[in-house]
Coordinates of C-alpha atoms in Angstrom, one line a residue:
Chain A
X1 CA -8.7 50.0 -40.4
X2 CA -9.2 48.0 -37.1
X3 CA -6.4 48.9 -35.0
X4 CA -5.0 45.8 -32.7
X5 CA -3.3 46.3 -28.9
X6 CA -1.4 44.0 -27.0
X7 CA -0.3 43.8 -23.7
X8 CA 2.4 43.7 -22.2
X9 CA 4.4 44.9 -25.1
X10 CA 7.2 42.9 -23.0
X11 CA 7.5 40.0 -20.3
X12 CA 10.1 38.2 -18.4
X13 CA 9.1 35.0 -17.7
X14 CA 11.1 31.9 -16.2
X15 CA 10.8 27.8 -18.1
X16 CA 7.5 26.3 -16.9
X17 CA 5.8 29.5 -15.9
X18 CA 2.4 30.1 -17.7
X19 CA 2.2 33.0 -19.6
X20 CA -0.5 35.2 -20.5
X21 CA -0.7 37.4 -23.5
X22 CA -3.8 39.6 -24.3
X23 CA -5.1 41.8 -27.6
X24 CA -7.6 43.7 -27.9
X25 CA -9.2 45.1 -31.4
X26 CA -10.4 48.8 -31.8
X27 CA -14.3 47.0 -33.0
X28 CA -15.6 43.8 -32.8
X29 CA -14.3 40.4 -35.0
X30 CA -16.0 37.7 -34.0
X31 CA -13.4 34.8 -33.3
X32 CA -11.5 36.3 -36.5
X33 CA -7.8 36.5 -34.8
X34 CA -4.3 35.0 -35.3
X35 CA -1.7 34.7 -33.2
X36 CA 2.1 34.4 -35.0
X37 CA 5.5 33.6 -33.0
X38 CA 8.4 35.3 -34.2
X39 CA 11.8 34.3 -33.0
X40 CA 15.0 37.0 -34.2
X41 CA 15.9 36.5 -37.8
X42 CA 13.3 34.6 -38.5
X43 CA 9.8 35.0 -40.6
X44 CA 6.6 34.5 -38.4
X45 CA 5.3 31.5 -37.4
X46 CA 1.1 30.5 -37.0
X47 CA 0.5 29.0 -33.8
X48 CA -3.3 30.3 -33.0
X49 CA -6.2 30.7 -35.9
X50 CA -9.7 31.4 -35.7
X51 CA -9.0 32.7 -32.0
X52 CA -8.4 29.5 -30.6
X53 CA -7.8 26.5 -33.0
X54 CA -4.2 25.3 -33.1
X55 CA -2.4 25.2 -36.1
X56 CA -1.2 21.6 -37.0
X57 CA 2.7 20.8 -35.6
X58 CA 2.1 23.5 -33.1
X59 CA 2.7 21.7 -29.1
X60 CA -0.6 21.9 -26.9
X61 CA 1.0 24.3 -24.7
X62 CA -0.3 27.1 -26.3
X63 CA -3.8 27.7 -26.6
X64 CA -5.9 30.7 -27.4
X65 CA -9.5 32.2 -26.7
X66 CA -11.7 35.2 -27.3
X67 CA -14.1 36.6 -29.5
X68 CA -15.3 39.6 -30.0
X69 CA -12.5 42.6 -29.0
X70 CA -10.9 40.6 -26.4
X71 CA -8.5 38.0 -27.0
X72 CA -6.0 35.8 -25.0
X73 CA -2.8 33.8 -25.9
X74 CA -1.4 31.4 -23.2
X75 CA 1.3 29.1 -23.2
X76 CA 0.8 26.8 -20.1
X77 CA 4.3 25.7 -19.6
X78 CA 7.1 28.0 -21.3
X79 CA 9.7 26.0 -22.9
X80 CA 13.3 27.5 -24.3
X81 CA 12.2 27.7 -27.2
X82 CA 9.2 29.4 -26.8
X83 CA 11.3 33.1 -26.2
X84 CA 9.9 35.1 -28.6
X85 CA 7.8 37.6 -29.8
X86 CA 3.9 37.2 -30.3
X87 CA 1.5 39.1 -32.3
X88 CA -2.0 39.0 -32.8
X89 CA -3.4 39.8 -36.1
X90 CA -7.2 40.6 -37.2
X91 CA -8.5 38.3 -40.1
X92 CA -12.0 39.9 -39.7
X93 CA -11.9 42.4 -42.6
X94 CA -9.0 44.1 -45.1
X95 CA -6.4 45.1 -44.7
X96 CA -5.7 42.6 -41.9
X97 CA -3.7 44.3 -39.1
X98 CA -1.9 43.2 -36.8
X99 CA -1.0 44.3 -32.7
X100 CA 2.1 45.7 -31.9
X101 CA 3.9 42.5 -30.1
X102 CA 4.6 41.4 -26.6
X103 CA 8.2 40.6 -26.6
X104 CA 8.8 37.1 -24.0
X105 CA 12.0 36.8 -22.3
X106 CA 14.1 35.0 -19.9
X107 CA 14.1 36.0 -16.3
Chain B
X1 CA 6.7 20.5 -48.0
X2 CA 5.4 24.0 -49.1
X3 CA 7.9 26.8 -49.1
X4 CA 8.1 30.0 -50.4
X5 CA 11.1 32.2 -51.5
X6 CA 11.7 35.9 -52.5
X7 CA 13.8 37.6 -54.6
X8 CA 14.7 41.2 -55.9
X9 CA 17.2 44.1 -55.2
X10 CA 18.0 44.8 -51.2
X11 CA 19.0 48.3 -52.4
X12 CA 16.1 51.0 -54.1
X13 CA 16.8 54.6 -54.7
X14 CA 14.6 57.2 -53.6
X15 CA 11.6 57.7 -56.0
X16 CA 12.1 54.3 -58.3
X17 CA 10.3 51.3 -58.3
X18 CA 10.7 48.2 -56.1
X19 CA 10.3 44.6 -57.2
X20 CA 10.0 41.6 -55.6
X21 CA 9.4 38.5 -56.6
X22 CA 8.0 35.5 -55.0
X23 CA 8.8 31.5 -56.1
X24 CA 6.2 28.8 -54.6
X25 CA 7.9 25.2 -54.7
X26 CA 6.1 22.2 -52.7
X27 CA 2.6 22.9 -54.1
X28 CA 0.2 24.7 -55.9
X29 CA -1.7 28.3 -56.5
X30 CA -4.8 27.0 -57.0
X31 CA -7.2 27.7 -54.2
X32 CA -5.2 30.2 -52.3
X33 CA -4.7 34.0 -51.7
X34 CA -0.9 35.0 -51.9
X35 CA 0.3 38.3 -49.9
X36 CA 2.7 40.6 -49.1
X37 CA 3.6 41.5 -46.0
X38 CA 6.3 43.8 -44.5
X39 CA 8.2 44.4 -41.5
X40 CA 9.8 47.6 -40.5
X41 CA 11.4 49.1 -36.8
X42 CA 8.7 52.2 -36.7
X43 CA 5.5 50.5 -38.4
X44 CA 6.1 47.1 -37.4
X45 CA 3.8 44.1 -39.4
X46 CA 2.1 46.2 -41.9
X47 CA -0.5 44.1 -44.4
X48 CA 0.1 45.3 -48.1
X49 CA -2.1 43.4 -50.3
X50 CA -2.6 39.8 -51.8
X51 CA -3.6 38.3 -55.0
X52 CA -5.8 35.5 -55.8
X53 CA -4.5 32.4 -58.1
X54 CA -7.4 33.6 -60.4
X55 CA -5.6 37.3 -60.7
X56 CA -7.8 39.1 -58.3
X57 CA -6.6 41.9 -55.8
X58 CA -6.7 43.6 -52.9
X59 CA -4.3 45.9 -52.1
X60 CA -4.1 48.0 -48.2
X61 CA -5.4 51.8 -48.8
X62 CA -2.6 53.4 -46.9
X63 CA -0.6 51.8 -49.9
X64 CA -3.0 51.6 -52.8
X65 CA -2.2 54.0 -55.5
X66 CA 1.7 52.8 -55.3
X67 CA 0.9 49.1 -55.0
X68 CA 0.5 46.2 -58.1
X69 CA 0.3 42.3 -57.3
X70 CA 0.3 40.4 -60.1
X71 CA 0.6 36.7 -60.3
X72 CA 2.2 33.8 -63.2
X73 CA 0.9 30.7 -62.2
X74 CA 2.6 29.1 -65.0
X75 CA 5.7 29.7 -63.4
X76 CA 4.5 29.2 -59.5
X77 CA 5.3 33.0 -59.2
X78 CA 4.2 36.3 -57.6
X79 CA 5.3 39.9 -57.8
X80 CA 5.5 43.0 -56.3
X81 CA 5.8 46.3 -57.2
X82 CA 6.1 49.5 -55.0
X83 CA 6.9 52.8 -56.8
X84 CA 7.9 56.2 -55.7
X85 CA 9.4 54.5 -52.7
X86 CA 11.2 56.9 -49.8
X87 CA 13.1 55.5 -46.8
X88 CA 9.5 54.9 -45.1
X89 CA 9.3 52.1 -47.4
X90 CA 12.8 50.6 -46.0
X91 CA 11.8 47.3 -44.5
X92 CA 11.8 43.4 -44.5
X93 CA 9.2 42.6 -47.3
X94 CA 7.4 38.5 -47.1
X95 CA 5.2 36.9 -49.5
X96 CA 3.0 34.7 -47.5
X97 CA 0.3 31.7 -48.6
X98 CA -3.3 32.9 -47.2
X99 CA -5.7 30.4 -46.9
X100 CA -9.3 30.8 -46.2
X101 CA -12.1 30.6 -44.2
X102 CA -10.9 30.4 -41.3
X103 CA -7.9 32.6 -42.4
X104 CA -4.6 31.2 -42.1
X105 CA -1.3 32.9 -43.1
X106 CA 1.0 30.1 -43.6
X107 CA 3.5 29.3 -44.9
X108 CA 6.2 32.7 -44.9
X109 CA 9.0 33.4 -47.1
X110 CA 12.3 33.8 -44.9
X111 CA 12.2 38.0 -46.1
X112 CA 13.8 40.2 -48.2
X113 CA 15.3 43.0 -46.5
X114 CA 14.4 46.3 -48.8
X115 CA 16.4 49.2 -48.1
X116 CA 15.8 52.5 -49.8
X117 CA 18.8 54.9 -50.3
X118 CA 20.6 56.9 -52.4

């Protein structure tokens, strides 16, 4: 299976910074990468598919890029809401996997 | 509005079979993959398998020979069965909507939180 890092597994970031979020996969996938929000107590969320086209109802803030093994998530502006954890996740082949999280918090 | 909801036991004993099920209101099988996907503390998002609306499978190899998806579209449903489950398996299980080319896992169930004990 194609095995997915992220970095950093954690941030602390303050509202309005721009935050950067990177995965890498073991082998390459094209533009074949997700990236889901998760927020405590609650299931994941799209945001990111196809590397860098934003899902629909998702703000303009966040945007992704990449292809091949390196990939990047950034949100330009955090927001309150936007404290959460991200993962990536391979789409290129089964069984989809996905990175380990980057955990983004308040300063 | 799509949305999807599982059901099933929150408590498994050690060796028996666990079963889910998953209830799609808002829309339709047709046309789409349906998965599950679990979330535990030491293994974190962990892919298990999906089905197809047309009854075809694919299930992770890490889980394979304990793993069966199976699907009534009649009733907008999808199950899951684990067996021979152990504490390993203790985690918060989602049936998700997969939608291809590009993929897309959307919409989630809000989780069913599986605990294996005896």
């Amino acid at each position: 299976a194609i095995q997915m890092t992220q970095s950093p597994s954690s941030l602390s970031a303050s509202v309005g910074d721009r935050v950067t979020i990177t995965c890498r996969a073991s082998q390459g996938i094209r533009n074949d990468l997700g990236w889901y929000q998760q927020k405590p107590g609650k299931a994941p969320k799209l945001l990111i598919y196809a590397a860098s086209s934003l899902q629909s109802g998702v703000p303009s803030r966040f945007s992704g890029s990449g292809s091949g093994t390196d990939f990047t998530l950034t949100i330009s502006s955090l927001q309150p809401e936007d404290f959460a954890t991200y993962y990536c996740l391979q789409d290129y082949n089964y069984p989809f996997t996905f990175g380990p999280g980057t955990k983004v918090d308040i300063k | 509005q799509v949305q999807l909801q599982e059901s099933g036991p929150g408590l498994v004993k050690p060796s028996e079979t666990l079963s889910l099920t998953c209830t799609l209101s808002g829309g339709s099988m047709s046309g789409y993959y349906w998965s599950w996907i679990r979330q535990s503390p030491g293994k974190g998002l962990e892919w298990i398998g999906y089905i197809s609306f047309t009854g075809t499978t694919y299930y992770n190899p890490s889980l394979e020979s304990r793993v069966t998806i199976s699907v009534d579209t009649s009733k907008n449903q999808f199950s899951l069965k684990l067996s021979s489950v152990t504490a390993a398996d203790t985690a918060l299980y989602y049936c998700t909507r997969v939608t291809g080319h590009p993929e897309r896992i959307d919409p989630w169930g809000q989780g069913n939180l599986v605990t294996v004990s005896s």
